Amino acid sequence: MSYANPIWLEGRRKYWTRPDAYRFAPPGSPEAKMPGWIDPWMTRVRAKEAAEDAAAEQEEFEREVLALRHDFAKLKLEYELRCFQRKYSPDQQRSPKGNPDGGQWTSGSGGSHPANGDASQSGEGLAQDRRSMIAPGSGQEPRRDLLDLDAIAKDPRIRARIDEAWAASDPNGFGREHGFWISRNDATGELFTRPFFNPGGPATIVPGAPPSDAIASFHTHPARPEFGGYPGPSLEDEQYAARTGLPGLLQSHIGMYYFGPLLRPRRSP
């Protein structure tokens, strides 16, 4: 074996291991490619892989959306079936044969009544769903002004508007929130209502800025608890009441809820 000077060997090692050693390699050789260089073929492969990944993500997203639509359709069908079962009872009386409406379901009015009270109770249940319930809902927190707020809700003018808003909320269907401001005439003490900025929406409403004579707000939660509806005030309801400094009245299938700040005392005229 021929002798090589160690100093020369060390110099050659450093020469070929320096960061820009690729400049000294023969053109076209693998060593002549600078660090981080990617072959154009590999670039095309990576672009194709990225496109395939994006297509797979989109396909998974569409699959999840389709599954959600399927679940929603099932819930809608079950809900409509329950409404149908509540509206009609197998024991409900039918019109006698020979009449123009013979064989059709009858409400039992006009002197004929069902054998039991199931049909009438079902009708009463639907009617009750469309009437507001002033009684405080379960879980209502104690308040010093509970009696005062209850008196406001039972005021004939306010109660009529509550009934209208509850019926307009479609409590037997998919539900649409409605609400209004409750105001008071300081000179006479008369209670009246003013509309919200946004009268109603499928999931939420936009009350807007409260009027200067407003003493409280009212809105509905018509969605049933068994279908995911929350009967009591939500966190957003509590926060909005705190920002406006006015108490809130909320009607749901469970009853009436009172929340937010305490009712302000009546101002002197």
GROMACS .gro file of C-alpha atoms in nm:
model
  269
    1MET     CA    1   0.000   0.000   0.000
    2SER     CA    2   0.138   0.334  -0.101
    3TYR     CA    3   0.209   0.592   0.161
    4ALA     CA    4  -0.012   0.905   0.186
    5ASN     CA    5   0.080   1.206   0.388
    6PRO     CA    6  -0.171   1.246   0.678
    7ILE     CA    7  -0.170   1.621   0.638
    8TRP     CA    8  -0.265   1.588   0.271
    9LEU     CA    9  -0.542   1.339   0.356
   10GLU     CA   10  -0.686   1.574   0.616
   11GLY     CA   11  -0.685   1.855   0.363
   12ARG     CA   12  -0.869   1.642   0.106
   13ARG     CA   13  -1.125   1.535   0.367
   14LYS     CA   14  -1.203   1.893   0.458
   15TYR     CA   15  -1.214   1.981   0.087
   16TRP     CA   16  -1.488   1.728   0.011
   17THR     CA   17  -1.684   1.774   0.333
   18ARG     CA   18  -1.721   2.150   0.317
   19PRO     CA   19  -2.083   2.279   0.264
   20ASP     CA   20  -2.019   2.387  -0.097
   21ALA     CA   21  -1.824   2.076  -0.199
   22TYR     CA   22  -2.091   2.001  -0.460
   23ARG     CA   23  -1.932   2.273  -0.675
   24PHE     CA   24  -1.620   2.063  -0.719
   25ALA     CA   25  -1.797   1.745  -0.834
   26PRO     CA   26  -1.822   1.654  -1.205
   27PRO     CA   27  -2.133   1.806  -1.368
   28GLY     CA   28  -2.427   1.566  -1.381
   29SER     CA   29  -2.300   1.345  -1.100
   30PRO     CA   30  -2.512   1.292  -0.785
   31GLU     CA   31  -2.249   1.476  -0.582
   32ALA     CA   32  -2.295   1.788  -0.796
   33LYS     CA   33  -2.646   1.852  -0.662
   34MET     CA   34  -2.669   2.116  -0.393
   35PRO     CA   35  -2.829   2.034  -0.054
   36GLY     CA   36  -3.211   2.045  -0.056
   37TRP     CA   37  -3.232   1.992  -0.429
   38ILE     CA   38  -3.543   1.796  -0.531
   39ASP     CA   39  -3.575   1.614  -0.857
   40PRO     CA   40  -3.859   1.752  -1.075
   41TRP     CA   41  -4.010   1.405  -1.085
   42MET     CA   42  -4.030   1.403  -0.705
   43THR     CA   43  -4.196   1.747  -0.714
   44ARG     CA   44  -4.469   1.611  -0.938
   45VAL     CA   45  -4.517   1.312  -0.710
   46ARG     CA   46  -4.553   1.533  -0.404
   47ALA     CA   47  -4.805   1.758  -0.582
   48LYS     CA   48  -5.007   1.451  -0.680
   49GLU     CA   49  -5.001   1.320  -0.323
   50ALA     CA   50  -5.119   1.658  -0.189
   51ALA     CA   51  -5.408   1.662  -0.439
   52GLU     CA   52  -5.506   1.308  -0.339
   53ASP     CA   53  -5.500   1.403   0.030
   54ALA     CA   54  -5.720   1.708  -0.035
   55ALA     CA   55  -5.966   1.497  -0.236
   56ALA     CA   56  -5.980   1.240   0.045
   57GLU     CA   57  -6.051   1.513   0.303
   58GLN     CA   58  -6.329   1.657   0.085
   59GLU     CA   59  -6.479   1.310   0.039
   60GLU     CA   60  -6.472   1.251   0.415
   61PHE     CA   61  -6.636   1.589   0.477
   62GLU     CA   62  -6.913   1.516   0.225
   63ARG     CA   63  -6.965   1.175   0.385
   64GLU     CA   64  -7.008   1.335   0.729
   65VAL     CA   65  -7.251   1.594   0.589
   66LEU     CA   66  -7.453   1.317   0.425
   67ALA     CA   67  -7.464   1.126   0.755
   68LEU     CA   68  -7.584   1.438   0.939
   69ARG     CA   69  -7.855   1.495   0.680
   70HIS     CA   70  -7.963   1.134   0.719
   71ASP     CA   71  -7.980   1.169   1.098
   72PHE     CA   72  -8.175   1.493   1.065
   73ALA     CA   73  -8.423   1.330   0.828
   74LYS     CA   74  -8.475   1.047   1.077
   75LEU     CA   75  -8.534   1.292   1.362
   76LYS     CA   76  -8.775   1.492   1.148
   77LEU     CA   77  -8.969   1.177   1.060
   78GLU     CA   78  -8.984   1.067   1.424
   79TYR     CA   79  -9.100   1.413   1.529
   80GLU     CA   80  -9.374   1.425   1.266
   81LEU     CA   81  -9.483   1.075   1.366
   82ARG     CA   82  -9.511   1.181   1.730
   83CYS     CA   83  -9.712   1.486   1.633
   84PHE     CA   84  -9.941   1.267   1.424
   85GLN     CA   85  -9.984   1.018   1.707
   86ARG     CA   86 -10.070   1.298   1.947
   87LYS     CA   87 -10.317   1.449   1.705
   88TYR     CA   88 -10.499   1.124   1.627
   89SER     CA   89 -10.584   0.839   1.861
   90PRO     CA   90 -10.691   0.487   1.756
   91ASP     CA   91 -10.978   0.518   2.006
   92GLN     CA   92 -11.097   0.848   1.865
   93GLN     CA   93 -11.457   0.835   1.750
   94ARG     CA   94 -11.542   0.840   1.380
   95SER     CA   95 -11.841   0.986   1.204
   96PRO     CA   96 -12.125   0.733   1.156
   97LYS     CA   97 -12.157   0.562   0.823
   98GLY     CA   98 -12.412   0.721   0.593
   99ASN     CA   99 -12.301   1.075   0.672
  100PRO     CA  100 -12.113   1.276   0.407
  101ASP     CA  101 -11.800   1.247   0.623
  102GLY     CA  102 -11.873   0.891   0.732
  103GLY     CA  103 -11.571   0.701   0.861
  104GLN     CA  104 -11.360   1.014   0.913
  105TRP     CA  105 -11.210   1.109   1.247
  106THR     CA  106 -11.426   1.341   1.454
  107SER     CA  107 -11.333   1.564   1.745
  108GLY     CA  108 -11.625   1.431   1.943
  109SER     CA  109 -11.822   1.759   1.931
  110GLY     CA  110 -12.190   1.785   1.848
  111GLY     CA  111 -12.315   1.540   2.110
  112SER     CA  112 -12.086   1.247   2.029
  113HIS     CA  113 -11.792   1.172   2.258
  114PRO     CA  114 -11.520   0.907   2.248
  115ALA     CA  115 -11.540   0.603   2.472
  116ASN     CA  116 -11.253   0.738   2.682
  117GLY     CA  117 -11.081   1.070   2.728
  118ASP     CA  118 -10.764   0.993   2.531
  119ALA     CA  119 -10.864   1.187   2.220
  120SER     CA  120 -10.988   1.487   2.415
  121GLN     CA  121 -10.676   1.482   2.630
  122SER     CA  122 -10.462   1.473   2.316
  123GLY     CA  123 -10.645   1.776   2.177
  124GLU     CA  124 -10.612   1.954   2.509
  125GLY     CA  125 -10.240   1.876   2.510
  126LEU     CA  126 -10.191   2.036   2.170
  127ALA     CA  127 -10.394   2.338   2.275
  128GLN     CA  128 -10.191   2.370   2.592
  129ASP     CA  129  -9.870   2.359   2.387
  130ARG     CA  130  -9.988   2.666   2.200
  131ARG     CA  131 -10.080   2.849   2.521
  132SER     CA  132  -9.812   3.006   2.734
  133MET     CA  133  -9.752   2.883   3.088
  134ILE     CA  134  -9.695   3.161   3.337
  135ALA     CA  135  -9.596   2.929   3.624
  136PRO     CA  136  -9.219   2.940   3.692
  137GLY     CA  137  -9.028   2.656   3.527
  138SER     CA  138  -8.842   2.387   3.715
  139GLY     CA  139  -8.507   2.504   3.845
  140GLN     CA  140  -8.612   2.869   3.870
  141GLU     CA  141  -8.368   3.039   4.105
  142PRO     CA  142  -8.511   3.239   4.398
  143ARG     CA  143  -8.533   3.614   4.333
  144ARG     CA  144  -8.640   3.908   4.544
  145ASP     CA  145  -8.840   4.043   4.251
  146LEU     CA  146  -9.000   3.711   4.153
  147LEU     CA  147  -9.348   3.822   4.259
  148ASP     CA  148  -9.312   4.152   4.074
  149LEU     CA  149  -9.198   3.981   3.754
  150ASP     CA  150  -9.477   3.726   3.789
  151ALA     CA  151  -9.726   4.012   3.820
  152ILE     CA  152  -9.587   4.168   3.501
  153ALA     CA  153  -9.625   3.838   3.315
  154LYS     CA  154  -9.985   3.808   3.437
  155ASP     CA  155 -10.080   4.161   3.336
  156PRO     CA  156 -10.365   4.123   3.082
  157ARG     CA  157 -10.188   4.325   2.811
  158ILE     CA  158  -9.855   4.148   2.858
  159ARG     CA  159 -10.016   3.805   2.892
  160ALA     CA  160 -10.198   3.854   2.562
  161ARG     CA  161  -9.871   3.944   2.387
  162ILE     CA  162  -9.695   3.647   2.549
  163ASP     CA  163  -9.966   3.415   2.420
  164GLU     CA  164  -9.933   3.564   2.071
  165ALA     CA  165  -9.553   3.527   2.071
  166TRP     CA  166  -9.572   3.169   2.200
  167ALA     CA  167  -9.825   3.068   1.935
  168ALA     CA  168  -9.618   3.239   1.663
  169SER     CA  169  -9.312   3.045   1.782
  170ASP     CA  170  -9.466   2.722   1.646
  171PRO     CA  171  -9.414   2.520   1.968
  172ASN     CA  172  -9.562   2.208   1.805
  173GLY     CA  173  -9.328   2.231   1.504
  174PHE     CA  174  -8.961   2.308   1.458
  175GLY     CA  175  -8.988   2.632   1.653
  176ARG     CA  176  -8.892   2.991   1.581
  177GLU     CA  177  -8.799   3.224   1.865
  178HIS     CA  178  -9.005   3.540   1.915
  179GLY     CA  179  -8.979   3.820   2.167
  180PHE     CA  180  -9.038   4.183   2.255
  181TRP     CA  181  -8.953   4.456   2.506
  182ILE     CA  182  -9.177   4.518   2.805
  183SER     CA  183  -9.209   4.890   2.878
  184ARG     CA  184  -9.391   5.094   3.140
  185ASN     CA  185  -9.545   5.440   3.141
  186ASP     CA  186  -9.399   5.598   3.455
  187ALA     CA  187  -9.682   5.850   3.476
  188THR     CA  188  -9.967   5.597   3.471
  189GLY     CA  189  -9.788   5.271   3.549
  190GLU     CA  190  -9.941   5.114   3.238
  191LEU     CA  191  -9.746   4.825   3.086
  192PHE     CA  192  -9.707   4.787   2.709
  193THR     CA  193  -9.468   4.622   2.463
  194ARG     CA  194  -9.228   4.730   2.193
  195PRO     CA  195  -9.093   4.503   1.914
  196PHE     CA  196  -8.740   4.371   1.898
  197PHE     CA  197  -8.504   4.488   1.626
  198ASN     CA  198  -8.523   4.137   1.475
  199PRO     CA  199  -8.868   3.980   1.538
  200GLY     CA  200  -8.758   3.618   1.530
  201GLY     CA  201  -8.523   3.357   1.390
  202PRO     CA  202  -8.489   2.977   1.379
  203ALA     CA  203  -8.228   2.963   1.654
  204THR     CA  204  -8.182   3.312   1.792
  205ILE     CA  205  -8.316   3.666   1.781
  206VAL     CA  206  -8.153   4.009   1.783
  207PRO     CA  207  -8.334   4.241   2.029
  208GLY     CA  208  -8.125   4.547   1.949
  209ALA     CA  209  -8.082   4.838   2.189
  210PRO     CA  210  -8.346   4.853   2.465
  211PRO     CA  211  -8.592   5.145   2.456
  212SER     CA  212  -8.555   5.410   2.724
  213ASP     CA  213  -8.882   5.305   2.889
  214ALA     CA  214  -8.808   4.930   2.882
  215ILE     CA  215  -8.817   4.750   3.217
  216ALA     CA  216  -8.767   4.391   3.094
  217SER     CA  217  -8.742   4.171   2.787
  218PHE     CA  218  -8.934   3.861   2.684
  219HIS     CA  219  -8.857   3.584   2.437
  220THR     CA  220  -8.945   3.221   2.374
  221HIS     CA  221  -8.759   2.890   2.360
  222PRO     CA  222  -9.010   2.681   2.160
  223ALA     CA  223  -8.783   2.381   2.090
  224ARG     CA  224  -8.878   2.079   2.299
  225PRO     CA  225  -8.622   1.937   2.546
  226GLU     CA  226  -8.657   1.588   2.397
  227PHE     CA  227  -8.541   1.730   2.064
  228GLY     CA  228  -8.240   1.914   2.203
  229GLY     CA  229  -8.414   2.236   2.308
  230TYR     CA  230  -8.292   2.410   2.623
  231PRO     CA  231  -8.590   2.530   2.829
  232GLY     CA  232  -8.410   2.777   3.054
  233PRO     CA  233  -8.207   3.089   2.974
  234SER     CA  234  -7.886   3.024   2.784
  235LEU     CA  235  -7.547   3.175   2.867
  236GLU     CA  236  -7.600   3.429   2.588
  237ASP     CA  237  -7.937   3.523   2.739
  238GLU     CA  238  -7.777   3.580   3.080
  239GLN     CA  239  -7.494   3.786   2.931
  240TYR     CA  240  -7.727   4.003   2.724
  241ALA     CA  241  -7.950   4.070   3.026
  242ALA     CA  242  -7.643   4.171   3.225
  243ARG     CA  243  -7.531   4.410   2.949
  244THR     CA  244  -7.870   4.579   2.923
  245GLY     CA  245  -7.925   4.584   3.300
  246LEU     CA  246  -8.281   4.454   3.251
  247PRO     CA  247  -8.438   4.129   3.374
  248GLY     CA  248  -8.552   3.874   3.119
  249LEU     CA  249  -8.870   3.668   3.093
  250LEU     CA  250  -8.844   3.343   2.898
  251GLN     CA  251  -9.129   3.112   2.795
  252SER     CA  252  -9.062   2.744   2.720
  253HIS     CA  253  -9.252   2.416   2.731
  254ILE     CA  254  -9.148   2.380   3.096
  255GLY     CA  255  -9.286   2.715   3.209
  256MET     CA  256  -9.175   3.075   3.257
  257TYR     CA  257  -8.820   3.161   3.361
  258TYR     CA  258  -8.705   3.490   3.512
  259PHE     CA  259  -8.335   3.575   3.493
  260GLY     CA  260  -8.086   3.860   3.481
  261PRO     CA  261  -8.064   4.175   3.696
  262LEU     CA  262  -8.333   4.266   3.946
  263LEU     CA  263  -8.634   4.467   3.833
  264ARG     CA  264  -8.572   4.840   3.862
  265PRO     CA  265  -8.809   5.034   4.089
  266ARG     CA  266  -9.068   5.249   3.919
  267ARG     CA  267  -8.941   5.598   3.845
  268SER     CA  268  -9.125   5.897   3.979
  269PRO     CA  269  -9.329   6.080   3.709
   0.00000   0.00000   0.00000
